Coordinates of C-alpha atoms in Angstrom, one line a residue:
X1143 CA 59.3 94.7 133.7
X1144 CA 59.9 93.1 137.1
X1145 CA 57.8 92.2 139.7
X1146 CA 58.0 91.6 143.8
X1147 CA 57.4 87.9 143.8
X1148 CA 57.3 85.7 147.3
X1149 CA 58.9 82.6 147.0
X1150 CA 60.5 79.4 148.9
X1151 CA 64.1 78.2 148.2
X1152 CA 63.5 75.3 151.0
X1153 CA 59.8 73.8 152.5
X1154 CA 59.3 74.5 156.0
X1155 CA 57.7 77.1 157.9
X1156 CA 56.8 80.8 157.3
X1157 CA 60.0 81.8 157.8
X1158 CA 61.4 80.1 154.5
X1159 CA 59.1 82.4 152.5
X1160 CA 61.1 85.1 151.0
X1161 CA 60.6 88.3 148.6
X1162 CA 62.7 88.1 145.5
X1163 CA 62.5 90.4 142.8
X1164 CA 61.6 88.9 139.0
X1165 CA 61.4 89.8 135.7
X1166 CA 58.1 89.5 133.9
X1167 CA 58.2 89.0 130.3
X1168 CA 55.7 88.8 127.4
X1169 CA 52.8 86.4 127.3
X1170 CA 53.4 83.2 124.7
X1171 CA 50.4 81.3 122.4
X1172 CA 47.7 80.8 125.0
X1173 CA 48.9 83.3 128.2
X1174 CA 48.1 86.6 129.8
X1175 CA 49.9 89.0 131.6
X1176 CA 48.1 90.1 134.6
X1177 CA 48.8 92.9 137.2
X1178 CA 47.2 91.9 140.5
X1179 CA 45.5 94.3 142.8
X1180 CA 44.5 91.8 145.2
X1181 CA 45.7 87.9 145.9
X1182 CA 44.4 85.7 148.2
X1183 CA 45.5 83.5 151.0
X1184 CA 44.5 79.7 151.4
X1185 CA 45.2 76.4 153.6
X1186 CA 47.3 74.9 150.0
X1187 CA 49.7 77.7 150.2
X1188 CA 51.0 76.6 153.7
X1189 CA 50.8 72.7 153.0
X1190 CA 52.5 73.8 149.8
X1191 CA 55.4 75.5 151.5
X1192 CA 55.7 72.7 154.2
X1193 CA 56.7 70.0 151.9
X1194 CA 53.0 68.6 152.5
X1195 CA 52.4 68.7 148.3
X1196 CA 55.9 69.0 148.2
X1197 CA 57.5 71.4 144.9
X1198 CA 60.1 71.7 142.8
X1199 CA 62.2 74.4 144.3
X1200 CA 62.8 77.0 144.1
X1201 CA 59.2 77.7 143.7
X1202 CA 56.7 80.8 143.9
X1203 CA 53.4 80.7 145.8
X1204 CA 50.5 81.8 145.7
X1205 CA 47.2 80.0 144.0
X1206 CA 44.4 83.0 143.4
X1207 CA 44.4 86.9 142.8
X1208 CA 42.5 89.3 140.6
X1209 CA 43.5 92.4 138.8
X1210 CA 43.9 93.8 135.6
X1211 CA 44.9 92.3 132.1
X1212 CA 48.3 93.8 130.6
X1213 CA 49.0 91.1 127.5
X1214 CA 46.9 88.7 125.6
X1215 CA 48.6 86.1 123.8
X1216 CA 48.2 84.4 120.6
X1217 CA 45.0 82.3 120.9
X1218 CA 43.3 84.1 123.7
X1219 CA 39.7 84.7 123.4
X1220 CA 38.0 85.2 126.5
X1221 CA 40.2 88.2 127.9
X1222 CA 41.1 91.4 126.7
X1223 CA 43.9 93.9 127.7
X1224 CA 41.9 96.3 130.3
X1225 CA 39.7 93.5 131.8
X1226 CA 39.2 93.0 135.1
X1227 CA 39.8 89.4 136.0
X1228 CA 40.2 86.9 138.7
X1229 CA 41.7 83.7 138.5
X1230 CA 42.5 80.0 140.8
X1231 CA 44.4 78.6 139.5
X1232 CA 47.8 76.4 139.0
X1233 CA 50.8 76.9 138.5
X1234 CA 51.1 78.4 141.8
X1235 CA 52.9 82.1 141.6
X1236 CA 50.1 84.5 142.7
X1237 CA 51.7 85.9 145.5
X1238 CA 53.5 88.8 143.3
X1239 CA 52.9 92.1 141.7
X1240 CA 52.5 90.8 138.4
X1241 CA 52.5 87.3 136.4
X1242 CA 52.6 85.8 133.0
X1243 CA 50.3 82.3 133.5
X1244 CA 48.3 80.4 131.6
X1245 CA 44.7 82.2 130.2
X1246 CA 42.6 79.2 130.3
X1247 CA 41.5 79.5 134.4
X1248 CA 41.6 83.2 134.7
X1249 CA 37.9 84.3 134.2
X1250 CA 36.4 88.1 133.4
X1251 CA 35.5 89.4 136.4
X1252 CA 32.0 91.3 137.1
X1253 CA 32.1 94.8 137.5
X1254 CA 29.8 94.1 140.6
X1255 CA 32.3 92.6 142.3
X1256 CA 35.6 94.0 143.9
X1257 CA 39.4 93.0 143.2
X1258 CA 39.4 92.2 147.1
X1259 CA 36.4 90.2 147.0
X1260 CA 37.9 88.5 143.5
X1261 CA 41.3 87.6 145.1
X1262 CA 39.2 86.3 147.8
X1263 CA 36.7 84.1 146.4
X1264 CA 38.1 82.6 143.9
X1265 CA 39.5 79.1 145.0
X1266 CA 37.1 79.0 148.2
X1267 CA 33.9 79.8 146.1
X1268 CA 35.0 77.5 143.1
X1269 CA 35.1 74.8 145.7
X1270 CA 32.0 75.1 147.2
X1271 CA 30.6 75.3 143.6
X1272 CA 32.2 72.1 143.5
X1273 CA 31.5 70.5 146.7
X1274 CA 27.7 71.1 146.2
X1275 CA 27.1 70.6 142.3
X1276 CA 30.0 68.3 140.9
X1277 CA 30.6 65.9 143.2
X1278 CA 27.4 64.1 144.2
X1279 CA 23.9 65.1 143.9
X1280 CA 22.8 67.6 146.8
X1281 CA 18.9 68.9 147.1
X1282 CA 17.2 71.1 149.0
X1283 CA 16.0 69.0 152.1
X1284 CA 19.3 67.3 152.5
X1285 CA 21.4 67.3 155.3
X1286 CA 25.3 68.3 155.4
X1287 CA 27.7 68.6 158.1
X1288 CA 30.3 71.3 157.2
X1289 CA 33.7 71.6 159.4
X1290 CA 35.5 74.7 160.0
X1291 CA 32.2 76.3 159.1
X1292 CA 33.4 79.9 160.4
X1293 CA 36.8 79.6 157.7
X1294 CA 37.0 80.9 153.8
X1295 CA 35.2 78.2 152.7
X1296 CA 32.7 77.6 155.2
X1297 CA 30.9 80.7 155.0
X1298 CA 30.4 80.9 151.8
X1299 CA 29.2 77.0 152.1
X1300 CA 27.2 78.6 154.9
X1301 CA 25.4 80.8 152.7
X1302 CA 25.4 78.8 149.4
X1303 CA 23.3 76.2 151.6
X1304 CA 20.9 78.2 152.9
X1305 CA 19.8 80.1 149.1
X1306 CA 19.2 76.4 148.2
X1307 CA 17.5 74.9 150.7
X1308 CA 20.0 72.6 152.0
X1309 CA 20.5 72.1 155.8
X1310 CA 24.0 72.6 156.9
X1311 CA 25.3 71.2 160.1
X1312 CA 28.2 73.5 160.9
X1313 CA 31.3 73.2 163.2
X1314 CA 33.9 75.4 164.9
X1315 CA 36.5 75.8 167.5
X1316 CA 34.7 78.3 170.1
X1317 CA 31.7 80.0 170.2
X1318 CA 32.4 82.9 168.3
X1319 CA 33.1 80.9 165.4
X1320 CA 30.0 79.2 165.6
X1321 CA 28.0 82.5 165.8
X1322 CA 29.8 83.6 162.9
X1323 CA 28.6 80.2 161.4
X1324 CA 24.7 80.8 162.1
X1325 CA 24.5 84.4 161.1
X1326 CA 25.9 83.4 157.5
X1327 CA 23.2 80.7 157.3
X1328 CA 24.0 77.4 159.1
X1329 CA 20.9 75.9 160.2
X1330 CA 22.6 74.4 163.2
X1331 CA 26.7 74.8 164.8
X1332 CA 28.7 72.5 167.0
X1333 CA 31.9 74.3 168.9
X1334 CA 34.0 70.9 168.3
X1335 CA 35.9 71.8 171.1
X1336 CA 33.0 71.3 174.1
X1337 CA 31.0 68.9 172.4
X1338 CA 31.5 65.3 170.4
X1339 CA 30.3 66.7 167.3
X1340 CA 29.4 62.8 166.3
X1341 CA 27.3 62.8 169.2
X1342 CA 25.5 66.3 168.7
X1343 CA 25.0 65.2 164.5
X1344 CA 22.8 62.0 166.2
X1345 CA 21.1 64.4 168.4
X1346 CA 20.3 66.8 165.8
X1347 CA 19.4 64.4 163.0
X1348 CA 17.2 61.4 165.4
X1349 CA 19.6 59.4 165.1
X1350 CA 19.8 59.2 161.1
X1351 CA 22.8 60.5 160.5
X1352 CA 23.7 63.3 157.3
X1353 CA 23.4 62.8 153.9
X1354 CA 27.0 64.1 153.2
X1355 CA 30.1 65.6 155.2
X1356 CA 32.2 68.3 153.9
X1357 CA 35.4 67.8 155.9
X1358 CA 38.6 70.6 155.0
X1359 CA 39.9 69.5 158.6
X1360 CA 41.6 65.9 157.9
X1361 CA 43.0 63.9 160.4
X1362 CA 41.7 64.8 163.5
X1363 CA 37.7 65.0 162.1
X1364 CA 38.3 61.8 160.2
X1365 CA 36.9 59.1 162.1
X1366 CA 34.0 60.9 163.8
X1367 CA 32.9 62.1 159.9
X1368 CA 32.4 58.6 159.2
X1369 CA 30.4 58.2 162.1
X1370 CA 28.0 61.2 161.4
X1371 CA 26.8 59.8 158.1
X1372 CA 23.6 57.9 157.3
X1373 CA 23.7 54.2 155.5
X1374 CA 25.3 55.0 151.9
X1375 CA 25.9 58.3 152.8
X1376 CA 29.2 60.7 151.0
X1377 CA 32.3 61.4 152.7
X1378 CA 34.0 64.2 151.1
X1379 CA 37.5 64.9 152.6
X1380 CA 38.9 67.8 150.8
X1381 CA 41.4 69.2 152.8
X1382 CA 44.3 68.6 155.7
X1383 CA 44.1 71.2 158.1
X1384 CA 45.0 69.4 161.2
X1385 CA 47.0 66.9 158.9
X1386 CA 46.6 64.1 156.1
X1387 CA 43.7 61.3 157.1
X1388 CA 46.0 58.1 158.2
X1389 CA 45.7 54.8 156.3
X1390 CA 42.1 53.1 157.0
X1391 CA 40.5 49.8 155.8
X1392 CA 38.3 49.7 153.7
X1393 CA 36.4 47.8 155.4
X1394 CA 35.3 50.5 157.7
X1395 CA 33.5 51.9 155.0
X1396 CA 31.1 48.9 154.5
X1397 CA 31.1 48.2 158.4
X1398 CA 29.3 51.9 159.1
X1399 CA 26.9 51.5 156.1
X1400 CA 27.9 51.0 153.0
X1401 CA 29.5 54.6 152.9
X1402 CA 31.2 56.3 150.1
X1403 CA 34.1 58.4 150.0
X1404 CA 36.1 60.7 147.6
X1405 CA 39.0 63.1 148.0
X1406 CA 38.9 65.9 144.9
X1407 CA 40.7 68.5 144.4
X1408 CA 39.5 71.8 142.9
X1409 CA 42.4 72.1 140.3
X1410 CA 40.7 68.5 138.7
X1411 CA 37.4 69.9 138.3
X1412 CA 38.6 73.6 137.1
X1413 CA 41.3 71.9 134.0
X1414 CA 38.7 72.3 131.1
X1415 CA 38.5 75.5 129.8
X1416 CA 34.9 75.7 129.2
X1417 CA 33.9 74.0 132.9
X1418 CA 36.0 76.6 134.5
X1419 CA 34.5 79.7 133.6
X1420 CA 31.0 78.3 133.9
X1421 CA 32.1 77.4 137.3
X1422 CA 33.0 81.1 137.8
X1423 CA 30.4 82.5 135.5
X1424 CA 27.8 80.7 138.1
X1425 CA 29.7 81.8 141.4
X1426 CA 29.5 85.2 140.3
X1427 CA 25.9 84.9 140.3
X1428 CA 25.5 83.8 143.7
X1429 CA 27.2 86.7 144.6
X1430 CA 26.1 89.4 142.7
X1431 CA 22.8 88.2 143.3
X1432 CA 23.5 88.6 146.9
X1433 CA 23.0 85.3 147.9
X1434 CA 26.6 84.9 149.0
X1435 CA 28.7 87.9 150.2
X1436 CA 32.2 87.8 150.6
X1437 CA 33.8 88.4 154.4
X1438 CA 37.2 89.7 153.9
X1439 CA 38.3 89.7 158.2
X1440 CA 42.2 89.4 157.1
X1441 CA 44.4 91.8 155.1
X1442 CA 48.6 91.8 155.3
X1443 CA 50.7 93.7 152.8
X1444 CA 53.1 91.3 150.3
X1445 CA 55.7 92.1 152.4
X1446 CA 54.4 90.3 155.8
X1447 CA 53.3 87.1 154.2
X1448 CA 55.2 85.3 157.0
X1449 CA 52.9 86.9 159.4
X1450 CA 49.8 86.5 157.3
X1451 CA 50.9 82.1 157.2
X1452 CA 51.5 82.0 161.0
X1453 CA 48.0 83.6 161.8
X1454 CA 46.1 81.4 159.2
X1455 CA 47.5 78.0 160.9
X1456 CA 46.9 79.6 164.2
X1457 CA 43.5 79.2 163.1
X1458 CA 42.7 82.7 163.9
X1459 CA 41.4 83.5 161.3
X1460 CA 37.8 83.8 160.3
X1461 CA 36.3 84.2 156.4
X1462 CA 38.6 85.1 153.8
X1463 CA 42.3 86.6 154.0
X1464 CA 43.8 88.5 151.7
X1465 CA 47.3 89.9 150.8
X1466 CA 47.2 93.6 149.1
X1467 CA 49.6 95.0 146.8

């Protein structure tokens, strides 16, 4: 069996990203076989074929999809050859027809919920499981300030906020986005581009400050994150979008109040077998409970992945973007 697989022979920029064709074999002790019906797109994949995390090359994309299981191997419990399933995970190689991987991350999927919205939600709604339950203790009444509120991530964050309580500061980069923002359940949006969104946080919160900040953004959101918190308040940076956060004294941290910070990543809190698919097991609930809906705005066939890259770093994209097959 073979399968149209994209992959990069060199890092740089969507151009290097090439369709080759490879053979899929049998699932060993502890894989599955899946063939995708939808995969989805996210910010890792680009900082991934950028030499940002840089890979051993040559080396196939791709971190989420869902579709159908072909081949169980030896070992596998969860999964079944038939089932629907939906999966983020590593090594990276989702952005293909069909793939033998690991079974440990790939999760049975509802029947409630599509192979478009599975592909989709998978990595962006396992990390806002993560960013509001794992990471530090979030209750209804606090106060976050989400960037790039409009993106993948954001709105479901948007959403997952609002069904428990939480007030959610969110920004964007024009009007539009922050509309987009507000009707998904941000309690208040900051177009980052015609305000200081430092300033506008003060404004919005008497002068307190938020309890956390959720900041995908990186570099260029860095400095005025730290100034939007209250006195021990969490700084999480969990993504690069305008590049990686420079060096920084730690001092700075104690100077504005005794703040924390951490920088996870998804694939650290998703690695146990067991935490992953409760993880998933409690995402699908959210959604099939209708608390959080999926926005798909994106779709590009396999074959124009280099377009699909060059329009999500043009940052004209809004929700979720997927790739069909």
């Amino acid at each position: 069996m073979q399968s149209k697989t994209v992959i990069i022979e060199e890092h740089g920029g969507p151009e290097a990203l090439k369709i080759a064709t490879r053979d899929v074999g049998e699932p060993a002790a502890g894989q599955v076989r899946i063939r995708h019906h939808a995969v989805g797109l996210n910010f890792i994949d680009c900082y991934q074929r950028s030499g940002l995390y840089p890979m051993q090359l040559p080396a196939a994309l791709g971190m989420e999809a869902a579709g159908v299981i072909e081949a169980v191997g030896e070992g596998v419990t969860h999964l079944k050859v038939g089932d629907r399933a939906a999966y983020a995970a590593n090594p990276p190689g989702s952005y293909c027809e069909a793939r033998v991987m690991p079974a440990a991350q790939v999760c049975p999927l509802p029947d409630a919920i599509s192979f478009e919205e599975g592909a989709a939600m998978m990595l962006k709604g396992l990390t806002t499981h993560y960013l509001f339950r794992r990471t530090v203790p979030i209750k209804s009444g606090d106060t976050v300030l989400f960037h790039a509120a409009a993106g993948g991530v954001g709105l479901i964050a948007c959403q997952w906020a609002k069904s428990e309580g939480i007030t959610l500061i969110g920004t964007a980069g024009s009007d539009k986005k922050c509309a987009l923002a507000a009707e998904h359940g941000a309690t208040h949006t900051i177009n980052y581009n015609t305000e200081d969104f430092a300033e506008r946080v003060k404004e919005i919160t008497g002068g307190k400050g938020v309890d956390v900040v959720m900041d995908s953004v990186g570099a260029s959101t860095f400095e005025g994150s730290l100034n939007c918190l209250r006195p021990l308040g969490m700084m999480i940076s969990f993504g690069n979008a305008s590049g990686a956060v420079p060096p920084f004294s730690l001092q700075t941290l104690a100077a504005k109040g005794s703040l924390q910070i951490t920088r996870p990543t998804l694939f650290t809190h998703i690695a146990d077998h067991a935490t992953c698919q409760q993880m998933a097991a409690e995402l699908f609930e959210k959604v099939t409970s209708g608390d959080v809906k999926i926005r798909i705005d994106q779709s590009f066939p396999l074959e124009d992945i280099a377009e699909a890259h060059r329009t999500l770093e043009a940052r004209k994209t809004t929700g979720c973007t997927i790739l069909t097959l």
